[in-house]
Short mmCIF file of C-alpha atoms and ligand atoms in Angstrom, two decimals:
data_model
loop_
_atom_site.label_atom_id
_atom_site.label_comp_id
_atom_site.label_asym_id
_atom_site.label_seq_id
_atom_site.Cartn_x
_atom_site.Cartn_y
_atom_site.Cartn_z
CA UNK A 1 -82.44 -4.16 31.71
CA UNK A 2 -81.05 -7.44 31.24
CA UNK A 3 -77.31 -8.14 29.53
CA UNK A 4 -76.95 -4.07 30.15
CA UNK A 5 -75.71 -2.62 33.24
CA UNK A 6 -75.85 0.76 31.80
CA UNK A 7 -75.54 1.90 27.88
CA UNK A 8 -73.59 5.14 29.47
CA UNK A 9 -74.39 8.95 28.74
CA UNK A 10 -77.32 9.40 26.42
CA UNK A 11 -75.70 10.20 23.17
CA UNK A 12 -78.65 11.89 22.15
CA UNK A 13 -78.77 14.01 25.00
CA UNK A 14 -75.13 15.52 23.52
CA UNK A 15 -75.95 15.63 19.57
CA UNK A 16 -78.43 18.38 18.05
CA UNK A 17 -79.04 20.23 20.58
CA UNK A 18 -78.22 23.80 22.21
CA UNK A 19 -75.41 24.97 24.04
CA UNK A 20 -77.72 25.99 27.11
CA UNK A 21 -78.62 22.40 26.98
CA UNK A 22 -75.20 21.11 27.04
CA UNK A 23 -74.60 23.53 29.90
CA UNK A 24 -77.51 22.23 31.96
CA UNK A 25 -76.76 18.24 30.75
CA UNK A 26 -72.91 18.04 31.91
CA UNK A 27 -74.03 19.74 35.00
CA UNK A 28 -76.15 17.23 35.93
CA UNK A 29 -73.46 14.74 34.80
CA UNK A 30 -70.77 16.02 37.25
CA UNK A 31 -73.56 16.17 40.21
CA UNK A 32 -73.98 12.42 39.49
CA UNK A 33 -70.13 11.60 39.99
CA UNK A 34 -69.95 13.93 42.81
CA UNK A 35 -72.78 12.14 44.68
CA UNK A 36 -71.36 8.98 43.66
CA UNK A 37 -68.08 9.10 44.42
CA UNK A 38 -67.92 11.12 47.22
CA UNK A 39 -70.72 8.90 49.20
CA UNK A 40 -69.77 8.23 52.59
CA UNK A 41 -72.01 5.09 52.11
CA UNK A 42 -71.25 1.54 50.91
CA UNK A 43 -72.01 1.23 47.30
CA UNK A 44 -71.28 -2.10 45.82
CA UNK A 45 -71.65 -2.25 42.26
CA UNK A 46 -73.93 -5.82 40.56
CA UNK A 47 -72.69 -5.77 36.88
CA UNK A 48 -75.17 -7.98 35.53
CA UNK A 49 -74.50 -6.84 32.09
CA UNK A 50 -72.26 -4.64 29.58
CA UNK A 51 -71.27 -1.36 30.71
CA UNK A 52 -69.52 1.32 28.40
CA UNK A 53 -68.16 4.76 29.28
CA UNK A 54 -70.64 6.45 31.26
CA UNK A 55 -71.44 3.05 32.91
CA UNK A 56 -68.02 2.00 33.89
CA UNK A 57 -67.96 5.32 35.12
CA UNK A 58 -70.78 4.63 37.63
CA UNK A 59 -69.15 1.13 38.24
CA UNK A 60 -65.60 2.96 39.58
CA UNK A 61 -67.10 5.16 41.77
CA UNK A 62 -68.70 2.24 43.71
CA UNK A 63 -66.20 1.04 46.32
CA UNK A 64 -66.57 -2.67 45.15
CA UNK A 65 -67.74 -4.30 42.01
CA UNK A 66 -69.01 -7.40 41.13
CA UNK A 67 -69.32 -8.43 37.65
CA UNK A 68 -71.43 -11.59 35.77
CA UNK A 69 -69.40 -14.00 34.33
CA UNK A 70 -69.88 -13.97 30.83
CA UNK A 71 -67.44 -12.84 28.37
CA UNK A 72 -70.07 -11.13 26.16
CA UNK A 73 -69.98 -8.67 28.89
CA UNK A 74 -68.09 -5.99 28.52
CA UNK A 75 -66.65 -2.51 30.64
CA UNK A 76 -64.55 0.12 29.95
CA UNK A 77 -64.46 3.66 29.24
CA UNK A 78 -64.52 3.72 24.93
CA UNK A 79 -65.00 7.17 24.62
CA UNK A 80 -62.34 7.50 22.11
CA UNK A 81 -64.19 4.64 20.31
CA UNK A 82 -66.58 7.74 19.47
CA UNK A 83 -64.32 9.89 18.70
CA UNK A 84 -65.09 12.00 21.88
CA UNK A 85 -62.23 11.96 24.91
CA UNK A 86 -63.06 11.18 28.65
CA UNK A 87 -62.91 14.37 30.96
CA UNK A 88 -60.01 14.44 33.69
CA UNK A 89 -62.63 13.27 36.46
CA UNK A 90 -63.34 10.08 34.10
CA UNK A 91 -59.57 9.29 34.09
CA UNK A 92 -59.03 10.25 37.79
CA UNK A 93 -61.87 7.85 38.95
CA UNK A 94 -60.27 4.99 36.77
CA UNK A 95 -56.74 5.92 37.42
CA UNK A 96 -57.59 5.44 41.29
CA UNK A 97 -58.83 1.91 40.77
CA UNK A 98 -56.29 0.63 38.32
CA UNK A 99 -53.80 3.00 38.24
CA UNK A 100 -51.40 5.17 35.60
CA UNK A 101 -50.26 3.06 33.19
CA UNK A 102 -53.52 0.75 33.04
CA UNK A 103 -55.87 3.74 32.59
CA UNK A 104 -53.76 5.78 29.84
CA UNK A 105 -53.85 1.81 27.74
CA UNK A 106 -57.53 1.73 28.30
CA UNK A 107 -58.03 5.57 27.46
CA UNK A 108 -56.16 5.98 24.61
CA UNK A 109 -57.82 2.95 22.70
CA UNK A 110 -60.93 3.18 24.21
CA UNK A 111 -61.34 -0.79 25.12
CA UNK A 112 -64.02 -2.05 26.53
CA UNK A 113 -62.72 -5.70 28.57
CA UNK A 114 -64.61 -8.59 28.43
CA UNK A 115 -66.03 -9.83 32.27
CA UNK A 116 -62.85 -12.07 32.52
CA UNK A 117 -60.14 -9.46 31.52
CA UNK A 118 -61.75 -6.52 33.44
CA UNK A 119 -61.11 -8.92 36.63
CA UNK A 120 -57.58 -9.53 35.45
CA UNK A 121 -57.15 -5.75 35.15
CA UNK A 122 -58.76 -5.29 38.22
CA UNK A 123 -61.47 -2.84 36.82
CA UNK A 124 -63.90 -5.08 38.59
CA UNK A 125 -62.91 -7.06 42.07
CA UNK A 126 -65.09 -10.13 41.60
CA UNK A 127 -67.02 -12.44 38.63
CA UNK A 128 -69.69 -14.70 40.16
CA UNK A 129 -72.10 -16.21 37.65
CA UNK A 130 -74.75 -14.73 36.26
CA UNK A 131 -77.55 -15.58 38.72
CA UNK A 132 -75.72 -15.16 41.40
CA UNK A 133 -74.76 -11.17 41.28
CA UNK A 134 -77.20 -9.64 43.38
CA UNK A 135 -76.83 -12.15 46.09
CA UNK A 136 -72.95 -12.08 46.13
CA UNK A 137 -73.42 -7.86 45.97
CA UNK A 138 -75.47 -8.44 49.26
CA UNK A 139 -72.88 -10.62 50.73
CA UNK A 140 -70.09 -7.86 49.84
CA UNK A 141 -72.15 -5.52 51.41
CA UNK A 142 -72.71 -7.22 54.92
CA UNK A 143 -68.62 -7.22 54.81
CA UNK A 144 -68.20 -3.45 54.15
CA UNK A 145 -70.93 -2.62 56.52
CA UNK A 146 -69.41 -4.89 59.32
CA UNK A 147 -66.50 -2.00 58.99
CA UNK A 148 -66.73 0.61 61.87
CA UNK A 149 -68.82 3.18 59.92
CA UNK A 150 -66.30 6.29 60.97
CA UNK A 151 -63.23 4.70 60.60
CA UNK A 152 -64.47 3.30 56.26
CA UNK A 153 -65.96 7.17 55.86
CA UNK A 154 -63.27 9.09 56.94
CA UNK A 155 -60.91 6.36 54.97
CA UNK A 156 -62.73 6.72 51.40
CA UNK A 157 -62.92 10.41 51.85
CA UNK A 158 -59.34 9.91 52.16
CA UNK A 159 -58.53 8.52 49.41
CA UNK A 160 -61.42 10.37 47.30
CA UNK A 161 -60.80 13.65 48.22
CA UNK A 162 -57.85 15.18 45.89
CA UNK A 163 -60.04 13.88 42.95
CA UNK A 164 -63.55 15.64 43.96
CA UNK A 165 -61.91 18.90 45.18
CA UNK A 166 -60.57 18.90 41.49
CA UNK A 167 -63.83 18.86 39.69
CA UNK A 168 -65.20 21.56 42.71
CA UNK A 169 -62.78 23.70 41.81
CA UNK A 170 -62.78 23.67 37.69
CA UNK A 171 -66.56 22.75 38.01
CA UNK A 172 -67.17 25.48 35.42
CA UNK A 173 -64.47 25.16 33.13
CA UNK A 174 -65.13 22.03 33.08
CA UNK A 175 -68.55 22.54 31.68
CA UNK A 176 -67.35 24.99 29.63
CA UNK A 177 -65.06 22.85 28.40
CA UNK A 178 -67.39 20.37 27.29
CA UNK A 179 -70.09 23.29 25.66
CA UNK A 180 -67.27 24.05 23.51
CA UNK A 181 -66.17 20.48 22.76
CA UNK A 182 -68.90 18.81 22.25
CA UNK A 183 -70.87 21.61 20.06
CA UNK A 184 -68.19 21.04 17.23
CA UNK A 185 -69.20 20.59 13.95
CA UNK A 186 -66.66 17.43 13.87
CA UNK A 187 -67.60 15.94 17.34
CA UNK A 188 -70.81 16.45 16.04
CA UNK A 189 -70.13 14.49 12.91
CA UNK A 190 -68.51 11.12 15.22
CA UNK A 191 -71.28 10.60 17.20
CA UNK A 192 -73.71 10.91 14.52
CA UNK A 193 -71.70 8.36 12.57
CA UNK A 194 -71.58 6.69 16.09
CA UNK A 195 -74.95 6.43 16.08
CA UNK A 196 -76.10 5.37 12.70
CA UNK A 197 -73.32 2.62 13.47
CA UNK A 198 -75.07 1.02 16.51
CA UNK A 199 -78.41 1.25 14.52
CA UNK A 200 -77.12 -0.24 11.76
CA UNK A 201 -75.36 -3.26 13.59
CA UNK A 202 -78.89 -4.46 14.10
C1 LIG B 301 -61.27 17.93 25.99
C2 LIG B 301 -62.39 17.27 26.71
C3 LIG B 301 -63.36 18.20 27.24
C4 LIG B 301 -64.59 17.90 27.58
C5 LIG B 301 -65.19 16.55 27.49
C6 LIG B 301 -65.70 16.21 26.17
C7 LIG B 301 -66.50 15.18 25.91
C8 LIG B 301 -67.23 14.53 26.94
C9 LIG B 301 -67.19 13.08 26.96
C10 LIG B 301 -68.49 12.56 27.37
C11 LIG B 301 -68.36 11.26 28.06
C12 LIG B 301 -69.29 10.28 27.48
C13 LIG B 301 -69.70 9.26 28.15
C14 LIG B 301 -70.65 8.27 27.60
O1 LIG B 301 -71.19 7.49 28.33
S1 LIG B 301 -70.98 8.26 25.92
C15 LIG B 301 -72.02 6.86 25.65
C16 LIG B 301 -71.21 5.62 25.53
N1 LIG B 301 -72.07 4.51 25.32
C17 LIG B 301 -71.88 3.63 24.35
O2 LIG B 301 -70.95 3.71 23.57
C18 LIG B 301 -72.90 2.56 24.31
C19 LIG B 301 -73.30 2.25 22.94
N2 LIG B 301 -74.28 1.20 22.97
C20 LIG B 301 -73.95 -0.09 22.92
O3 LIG B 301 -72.80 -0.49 22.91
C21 LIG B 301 -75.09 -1.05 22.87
O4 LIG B 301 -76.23 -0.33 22.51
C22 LIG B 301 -75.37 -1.76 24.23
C23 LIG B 301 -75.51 -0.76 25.38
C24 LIG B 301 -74.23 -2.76 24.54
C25 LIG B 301 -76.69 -2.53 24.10
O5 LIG B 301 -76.63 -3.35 22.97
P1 LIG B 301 -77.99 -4.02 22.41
O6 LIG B 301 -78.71 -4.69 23.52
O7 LIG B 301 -77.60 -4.82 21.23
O8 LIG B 301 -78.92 -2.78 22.02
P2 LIG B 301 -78.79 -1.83 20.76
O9 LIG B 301 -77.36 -1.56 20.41
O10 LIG B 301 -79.65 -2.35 19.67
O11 LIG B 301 -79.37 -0.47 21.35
C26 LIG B 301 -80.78 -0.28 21.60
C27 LIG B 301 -81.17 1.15 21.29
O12 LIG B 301 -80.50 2.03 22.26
C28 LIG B 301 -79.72 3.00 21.55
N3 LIG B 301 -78.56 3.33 22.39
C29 LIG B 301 -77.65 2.47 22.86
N4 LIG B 301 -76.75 3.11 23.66
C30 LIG B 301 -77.13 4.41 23.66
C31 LIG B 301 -76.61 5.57 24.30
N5 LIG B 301 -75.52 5.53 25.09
N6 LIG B 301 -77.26 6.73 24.10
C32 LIG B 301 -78.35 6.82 23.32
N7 LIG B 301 -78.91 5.74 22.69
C33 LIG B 301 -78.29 4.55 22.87
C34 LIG B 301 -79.37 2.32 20.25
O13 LIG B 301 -79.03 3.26 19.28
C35 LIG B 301 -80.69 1.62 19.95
O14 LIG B 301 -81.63 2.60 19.52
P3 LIG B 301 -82.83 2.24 18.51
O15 LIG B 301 -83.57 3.52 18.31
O16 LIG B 301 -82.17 1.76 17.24
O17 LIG B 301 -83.63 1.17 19.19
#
């Protein structure tokens, strides 16, 4: 979709529904980061549009990003914005791209950074403008891939490793965690006013 790189987790998918399905959605949530992130492939990230919470998260677990350059475009993780908070993996995966101090600024006010100030805060690693993001994300690529392919995988896993044998290992209290977060009547009540908000700005 143009002017969106992605709109994040489906809010619907967390409001009105059962705690089996909550179970079953965060699952699938955490299987997403831990394919992402713990690729031993290249993945370059082409942000060719706005990208809240969910969609940042994507972005960080790509090993480069590249991000058009338009200041109507804007990244971060904002989950405080709707009165939910961003798990531990969330903040790990930022904290490892743009560190402590950084990530708990971002966190606690749940910004979202325009294209230009994302650079600055390094939370992407390149603008180009808009038309040229794919091809620049190709060009990016050829460099990464030029890399001996052992010597990048075992380096990333390196780095990545601390952070995914977290989640592994608090996989289901994590979920649980969530089931009994998100099914409260209050959290409930933010992200419906969440909601009516963005259909109202219209
Ligand atoms: C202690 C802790 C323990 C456990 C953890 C607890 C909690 C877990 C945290 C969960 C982590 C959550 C991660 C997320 O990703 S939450 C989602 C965050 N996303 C957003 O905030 C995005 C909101 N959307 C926007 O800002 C804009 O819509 C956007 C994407 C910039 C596009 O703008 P625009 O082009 O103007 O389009 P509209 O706003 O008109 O939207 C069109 C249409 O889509 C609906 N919509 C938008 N985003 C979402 C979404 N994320 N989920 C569901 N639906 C969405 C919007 O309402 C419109 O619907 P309509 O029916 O009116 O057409």
């Amino acid at each position: 979709v143009s002017k969106i790189f992605s709109a994040g987790l489906d809010i619907t998918e967390m409001s009105g529904k059962s705690n089996e399905h909550y179970a079953a959605f965060w699952r699938a949530v955490q299987e997403m980061w831990l394919k992402l992130y713990g690729s031993n492939m290249v993945t370059i990230a082409a942000i060719n549009g706005s990208s809240p919470a969910g969609g940042c998260l994507m972005a960080l677990c790509c090993d480069y990003r590249i991000m058009a350059d338009n200041p109507k475009f804007a990244i971060g993780l904002n989950e405080t914005q709707l009165g939910i908070v961003a798990p531990f993996w969330f903040k790990d995966t930022m904290i490892n791209t743009i560190g402590n101090r950084a990530t708990e600024l971002s966190l606690q006010l749940g910004q979202m950074y325009p294209a230009p100030e994302a650079l600055k805060f390094g939370l992407v690693d390149k603008l180009v403008p808009e038309d040229k993001v794919q091809s620049a994300a190709a060009a990016a690529m050829s460099q990464w891939l030029s890399v001996p392919d052992h010597a990048r995988q075992l380096t990333k896993s390196m780095m990545r490793k601390p952070a995914i044998d977290r989640l592994v290992k608090q996989r289901e209290a994590d979920i649980n965690n969530f089931v009994s977060f998100i099914s409260k009547d209050s959290i409930q009540k933010s992200l419906q006013i969440y909601m009516d908000r963005l259909k109202q700005k219209k």
